[in-house]
């Protein structure tokens, strides 16, 4: 079975700071990788995803993530955060062999607080 | 277009009682998923329906949990009898069916508190 580890449970940054949230996964086969975000009072929504091809993927709101296969990592980055990025961020994986409809395996989430 | 809806938004019940959670997926979405987040833990997959069939129920904790999706539209998740450890937020998600990956759209969740 696959598992996901997110390194930081709480991160506090000032506006305009750079962000990197760590995510490592454990699985013997190939995976699809995702970052989801939950803004206060809102639903979980997809931030970005990686299936294949260019390991650097760009998502909504200026976020990007890089898949490093040798490190089993999929870290989320943003060069300059805004107060509106305050949210909880979740890394998730599915088995590639499961097709496109497997249930997601999530990490524990990272609470990101941006101070004005 | 309406998103995934869940009812109720909150439920407080006593240990031993029964609770039924409902999820209405996005219209036309044949995949429906249930997830649960216990406080301080990760969001965990419970089960996956394709239309009215259970495709994967490997995440269901025990036989006190029963999920149904009659007619392939809305789904219910019944907990009977509820235990303290069942407290948490229950999320539902839906996606289209087909080849490749289809984004899972999440509902707002039902917060269940068992006292």
mmCIF file of C-alpha atoms in Angstrom:
data_model
loop_
_atom_site.group_PDB
_atom_site.id
_atom_site.type_symbol
_atom_site.label_atom_id
_atom_site.label_comp_id
_atom_site.label_asym_id
_atom_site.label_seq_id
_atom_site.Cartn_x
_atom_site.Cartn_y
_atom_site.Cartn_z
ATOM 1 C CA UNK A 1 0.000 0.000 0.000
ATOM 2 C CA UNK A 2 1.104 3.532 -0.632
ATOM 3 C CA UNK A 3 1.697 6.188 2.037
ATOM 4 C CA UNK A 4 2.406 9.912 2.018
ATOM 5 C CA UNK A 5 4.486 11.946 4.431
ATOM 6 C CA UNK A 6 4.273 15.718 4.746
ATOM 7 C CA UNK A 7 7.166 17.122 6.712
ATOM 8 C CA UNK A 8 5.660 20.225 8.232
ATOM 9 C CA UNK A 9 2.327 20.317 10.016
ATOM 10 C CA UNK A 10 2.360 24.064 10.638
ATOM 11 C CA UNK A 11 4.189 26.730 8.660
ATOM 12 C CA UNK A 12 4.049 30.463 9.353
ATOM 13 C CA UNK A 13 5.419 32.889 6.791
ATOM 14 C CA UNK A 14 5.266 36.580 6.074
ATOM 15 C CA UNK A 15 3.790 37.903 2.853
ATOM 16 C CA UNK A 16 6.199 37.833 -0.084
ATOM 17 C CA UNK A 17 8.252 35.040 1.469
ATOM 18 C CA UNK A 18 9.026 31.975 -0.617
ATOM 19 C CA UNK A 19 7.275 28.722 0.184
ATOM 20 C CA UNK A 20 8.288 25.097 -0.080
ATOM 21 C CA UNK A 21 6.188 22.334 1.452
ATOM 22 C CA UNK A 22 7.713 18.893 1.525
ATOM 23 C CA UNK A 23 5.975 15.710 0.436
ATOM 24 C CA UNK A 24 7.411 12.216 0.181
ATOM 25 C CA UNK A 25 5.551 9.100 -0.807
ATOM 26 C CA UNK A 26 6.171 5.427 -0.353
ATOM 27 C CA UNK A 27 5.037 2.930 -2.983
ATOM 28 C CA UNK A 28 6.731 0.196 -4.970
ATOM 29 C CA UNK A 29 5.180 1.134 -8.297
ATOM 30 C CA UNK A 30 4.517 4.277 -10.266
ATOM 31 C CA UNK A 31 2.115 6.855 -8.957
ATOM 32 C CA UNK A 32 0.056 9.867 -9.859
ATOM 33 C CA UNK A 33 0.737 12.819 -7.541
ATOM 34 C CA UNK A 34 -1.485 15.650 -6.362
ATOM 35 C CA UNK A 35 -1.609 18.693 -4.155
ATOM 36 C CA UNK A 36 -4.984 19.704 -2.787
ATOM 37 C CA UNK A 37 -5.787 22.856 -0.832
ATOM 38 C CA UNK A 38 -8.557 23.705 1.607
ATOM 39 C CA UNK A 39 -9.047 27.421 2.197
ATOM 40 C CA UNK A 40 -10.856 28.394 5.400
ATOM 41 C CA UNK A 41 -14.543 27.561 5.094
ATOM 42 C CA UNK A 42 -14.180 26.077 1.631
ATOM 43 C CA UNK A 43 -14.089 22.649 0.026
ATOM 44 C CA UNK A 44 -10.952 20.709 -0.793
ATOM 45 C CA UNK A 45 -9.846 21.647 -4.282
ATOM 46 C CA UNK A 46 -7.144 20.460 -6.639
ATOM 47 C CA UNK A 47 -4.096 22.714 -6.798
ATOM 48 C CA UNK A 48 -2.043 20.713 -9.282
ATOM 49 C CA UNK A 49 -1.298 17.173 -10.433
ATOM 50 C CA UNK A 50 1.455 15.119 -12.028
ATOM 51 C CA UNK A 51 0.850 12.082 -14.215
ATOM 52 C CA UNK A 52 3.795 11.954 -16.593
ATOM 53 C CA UNK A 53 6.086 14.105 -18.701
ATOM 54 C CA UNK A 54 7.732 17.268 -17.419
ATOM 55 C CA UNK A 55 8.383 16.704 -13.711
ATOM 56 C CA UNK A 56 7.851 20.389 -13.009
ATOM 57 C CA UNK A 57 4.127 21.048 -12.987
ATOM 58 C CA UNK A 58 2.347 24.330 -12.622
ATOM 59 C CA UNK A 59 -0.960 24.760 -10.893
ATOM 60 C CA UNK A 60 -3.408 27.450 -10.009
ATOM 61 C CA UNK A 61 -2.537 30.659 -8.141
ATOM 62 C CA UNK A 62 1.152 30.563 -8.996
ATOM 63 C CA UNK A 63 1.924 27.255 -7.319
ATOM 64 C CA UNK A 64 4.232 24.665 -8.805
ATOM 65 C CA UNK A 65 5.570 21.284 -7.759
ATOM 66 C CA UNK A 66 8.506 19.175 -8.825
ATOM 67 C CA UNK A 67 8.455 15.399 -8.993
ATOM 68 C CA UNK A 68 11.852 13.922 -8.145
ATOM 69 C CA UNK A 69 11.533 10.202 -8.754
ATOM 70 C CA UNK A 70 14.835 9.261 -7.130
ATOM 71 C CA UNK A 71 13.766 10.964 -3.922
ATOM 72 C CA UNK A 72 10.110 9.881 -4.035
ATOM 73 C CA UNK A 73 9.284 13.540 -3.523
ATOM 74 C CA UNK A 74 6.747 16.017 -4.833
ATOM 75 C CA UNK A 75 7.425 19.306 -3.081
ATOM 76 C CA UNK A 76 5.107 22.266 -3.501
ATOM 77 C CA UNK A 77 6.589 25.722 -4.122
ATOM 78 C CA UNK A 78 5.537 29.302 -4.563
ATOM 79 C CA UNK A 79 8.076 32.101 -4.992
ATOM 80 C CA UNK A 80 6.076 34.790 -3.185
ATOM 81 C CA UNK A 81 3.139 33.985 -0.936
ATOM 82 C CA UNK A 82 0.133 36.180 -0.261
ATOM 83 C CA UNK A 83 -2.135 36.469 2.751
ATOM 84 C CA UNK A 84 -4.825 34.690 0.704
ATOM 85 C CA UNK A 85 -2.645 31.557 0.556
ATOM 86 C CA UNK A 86 -3.491 30.854 4.182
ATOM 87 C CA UNK A 87 -4.980 27.362 4.010
ATOM 88 C CA UNK A 88 -4.333 23.707 4.669
ATOM 89 C CA UNK A 89 -2.388 21.888 1.974
ATOM 90 C CA UNK A 90 -2.535 18.160 1.299
ATOM 91 C CA UNK A 91 -0.256 15.999 -0.765
ATOM 92 C CA UNK A 92 -1.889 12.852 -2.211
ATOM 93 C CA UNK A 93 -1.112 9.907 -4.466
ATOM 94 C CA UNK A 94 -2.897 7.216 -6.421
ATOM 95 C CA UNK A 95 -1.470 4.123 -8.042
ATOM 96 C CA UNK A 96 -0.866 4.592 -11.735
ATOM 97 C CA UNK A 97 -1.757 0.938 -12.257
ATOM 98 C CA UNK A 98 -5.169 1.623 -10.823
ATOM 99 C CA UNK A 99 -6.177 3.738 -13.775
ATOM 100 C CA UNK A 100 -7.588 7.168 -13.227
ATOM 101 C CA UNK A 101 -10.214 6.445 -10.652
ATOM 102 C CA UNK A 102 -8.495 5.100 -7.540
ATOM 103 C CA UNK A 103 -9.196 6.603 -4.178
ATOM 104 C CA UNK A 104 -6.594 9.106 -3.021
ATOM 105 C CA UNK A 105 -4.011 8.434 -0.307
ATOM 106 C CA UNK A 106 -3.385 11.680 1.561
ATOM 107 C CA UNK A 107 -0.671 13.044 3.773
ATOM 108 C CA UNK A 108 -1.587 14.579 7.135
ATOM 109 C CA UNK A 109 -1.731 18.077 5.728
ATOM 110 C CA UNK A 110 0.185 21.288 6.380
ATOM 111 C CA UNK A 111 -1.458 24.334 7.926
ATOM 112 C CA UNK A 112 0.028 27.386 6.238
ATOM 113 C CA UNK A 113 -0.491 30.783 7.865
ATOM 114 C CA UNK A 114 0.604 33.903 6.039
ATOM 115 C CA UNK A 115 1.068 36.966 8.192
ATOM 116 C CA UNK A 116 0.405 40.331 6.540
ATOM 117 C CA UNK B 1 -23.662 23.608 -12.045
ATOM 118 C CA UNK B 2 -24.071 22.482 -8.454
ATOM 119 C CA UNK B 3 -21.076 20.969 -6.730
ATOM 120 C CA UNK B 4 -20.962 17.964 -4.464
ATOM 121 C CA UNK B 5 -23.337 18.428 -1.568
ATOM 122 C CA UNK B 6 -23.431 16.645 1.754
ATOM 123 C CA UNK B 7 -26.043 16.475 4.454
ATOM 124 C CA UNK B 8 -26.036 17.150 7.321
ATOM 125 C CA UNK B 9 -23.153 19.553 7.791
ATOM 126 C CA UNK B 10 -22.903 18.628 11.459
ATOM 127 C CA UNK B 11 -24.239 15.754 13.497
ATOM 128 C CA UNK B 12 -23.883 15.118 17.202
ATOM 129 C CA UNK B 13 -25.039 11.725 18.423
ATOM 130 C CA UNK B 14 -24.516 9.521 21.440
ATOM 131 C CA UNK B 15 -22.501 6.358 21.421
ATOM 132 C CA UNK B 16 -24.659 3.468 20.297
ATOM 133 C CA UNK B 17 -26.959 5.559 18.122
ATOM 134 C CA UNK B 18 -27.258 5.388 14.361
ATOM 135 C CA UNK B 19 -26.385 8.141 11.928
ATOM 136 C CA UNK B 20 -26.850 8.333 8.182
ATOM 137 C CA UNK B 21 -24.807 10.713 6.084
ATOM 138 C CA UNK B 22 -25.842 11.660 2.582
ATOM 139 C CA UNK B 23 -23.826 12.715 -0.445
ATOM 140 C CA UNK B 24 -25.137 14.077 -3.721
ATOM 141 C CA UNK B 25 -22.435 13.994 -6.397
ATOM 142 C CA UNK B 26 -22.129 16.329 -9.334
ATOM 143 C CA UNK B 27 -24.701 15.376 -11.939
ATOM 144 C CA UNK B 28 -23.272 12.918 -14.456
ATOM 145 C CA UNK B 29 -20.401 11.797 -12.241
ATOM 146 C CA UNK B 30 -20.366 8.023 -12.015
ATOM 147 C CA UNK B 31 -17.449 7.776 -9.580
ATOM 148 C CA UNK B 32 -18.298 8.525 -5.966
ATOM 149 C CA UNK B 33 -15.890 8.320 -3.065
ATOM 150 C CA UNK B 34 -16.160 8.515 0.710
ATOM 151 C CA UNK B 35 -13.273 9.695 2.872
ATOM 152 C CA UNK B 36 -12.908 10.363 6.582
ATOM 153 C CA UNK B 37 -10.631 12.611 8.579
ATOM 154 C CA UNK B 38 -10.241 11.887 12.252
ATOM 155 C CA UNK B 39 -8.855 14.845 14.218
ATOM 156 C CA UNK B 40 -5.108 15.120 13.924
ATOM 157 C CA UNK B 41 -4.894 12.413 11.306
ATOM 158 C CA UNK B 42 -4.809 12.266 7.544
ATOM 159 C CA UNK B 43 -7.842 12.112 5.270
ATOM 160 C CA UNK B 44 -8.450 8.409 4.726
ATOM 161 C CA UNK B 45 -10.164 6.719 1.804
ATOM 162 C CA UNK B 46 -13.168 4.628 2.781
ATOM 163 C CA UNK B 47 -14.719 3.383 -0.437
ATOM 164 C CA UNK B 48 -15.387 4.003 -4.110
ATOM 165 C CA UNK B 49 -18.570 3.496 -6.084
ATOM 166 C CA UNK B 50 -18.790 3.270 -9.848
ATOM 167 C CA UNK B 51 -22.423 4.003 -10.515
ATOM 168 C CA UNK B 52 -24.243 1.776 -8.032
ATOM 169 C CA UNK B 53 -21.454 -0.808 -7.653
ATOM 170 C CA UNK B 54 -18.816 -0.832 -4.936
ATOM 171 C CA UNK B 55 -15.522 -0.772 -6.814
ATOM 172 C CA UNK B 56 -13.272 -0.656 -3.759
ATOM 173 C CA UNK B 57 -14.313 -0.772 -0.125
ATOM 174 C CA UNK B 58 -10.898 -1.582 1.289
ATOM 175 C CA UNK B 59 -10.908 1.462 3.531
ATOM 176 C CA UNK B 60 -14.123 0.760 5.406
ATOM 177 C CA UNK B 61 -13.148 0.441 9.085
ATOM 178 C CA UNK B 62 -15.539 -2.337 10.109
ATOM 179 C CA UNK B 63 -19.001 -3.742 9.566
ATOM 180 C CA UNK B 64 -20.639 -0.931 11.538
ATOM 181 C CA UNK B 65 -20.275 1.152 8.389
ATOM 182 C CA UNK B 66 -22.637 0.567 5.478
ATOM 183 C CA UNK B 67 -22.530 2.555 2.255
ATOM 184 C CA UNK B 68 -25.141 2.438 -0.445
ATOM 185 C CA UNK B 69 -25.721 4.102 -3.758
ATOM 186 C CA UNK B 70 -29.034 2.931 -5.056
ATOM 187 C CA UNK B 71 -29.710 3.952 -8.632
ATOM 188 C CA UNK B 72 -26.216 5.297 -9.056
ATOM 189 C CA UNK B 73 -27.071 8.807 -7.941
ATOM 190 C CA UNK B 74 -26.771 9.916 -4.327
ATOM 191 C CA UNK B 75 -25.038 7.827 -1.706
ATOM 192 C CA UNK B 76 -25.584 7.235 1.983
ATOM 193 C CA UNK B 77 -23.129 6.173 4.640
ATOM 194 C CA UNK B 78 -24.693 4.676 7.733
ATOM 195 C CA UNK B 79 -22.858 4.143 10.993
ATOM 196 C CA UNK B 80 -24.622 1.706 13.308
ATOM 197 C CA UNK B 81 -23.983 1.635 16.210
ATOM 198 C CA UNK B 82 -21.722 4.673 16.422
ATOM 199 C CA UNK B 83 -18.612 4.551 18.615
ATOM 200 C CA UNK B 84 -16.516 7.410 20.009
ATOM 201 C CA UNK B 85 -13.713 6.737 17.527
ATOM 202 C CA UNK B 86 -16.088 7.338 14.620
ATOM 203 C CA UNK B 87 -15.973 11.085 15.298
ATOM 204 C CA UNK B 88 -14.441 13.055 12.481
ATOM 205 C CA UNK B 89 -15.216 14.781 9.219
ATOM 206 C CA UNK B 90 -16.652 12.608 6.465
ATOM 207 C CA UNK B 91 -15.978 13.849 2.959
ATOM 208 C CA UNK B 92 -17.592 12.776 -0.251
ATOM 209 C CA UNK B 93 -16.079 13.307 -3.691
ATOM 210 C CA UNK B 94 -17.165 12.553 -7.229
ATOM 211 C CA UNK B 95 -15.552 12.373 -10.636
ATOM 212 C CA UNK B 96 -16.432 11.453 -14.187
ATOM 213 C CA UNK B 97 -15.826 7.996 -15.552
ATOM 214 C CA UNK B 98 -13.561 7.221 -18.472
ATOM 215 C CA UNK B 99 -9.935 6.869 -19.435
ATOM 216 C CA UNK B 100 -7.225 8.920 -17.861
ATOM 217 C CA UNK B 101 -7.604 10.776 -14.616
ATOM 218 C CA UNK B 102 -10.673 12.758 -13.799
ATOM 219 C CA UNK B 103 -10.443 15.293 -11.026
ATOM 220 C CA UNK B 104 -12.211 14.405 -7.832
ATOM 221 C CA UNK B 105 -14.492 17.198 -6.657
ATOM 222 C CA UNK B 106 -15.035 17.282 -2.934
ATOM 223 C CA UNK B 107 -18.057 18.189 -0.893
ATOM 224 C CA UNK B 108 -17.923 20.358 2.236
ATOM 225 C CA UNK B 109 -17.915 17.373 4.563
ATOM 226 C CA UNK B 110 -20.098 16.246 7.447
ATOM 227 C CA UNK B 111 -18.649 16.755 10.901
ATOM 228 C CA UNK B 112 -19.734 13.833 13.071
ATOM 229 C CA UNK B 113 -19.321 13.998 16.823
ATOM 230 C CA UNK B 114 -20.062 10.910 18.876
ATOM 231 C CA UNK B 115 -20.382 11.577 22.601
#
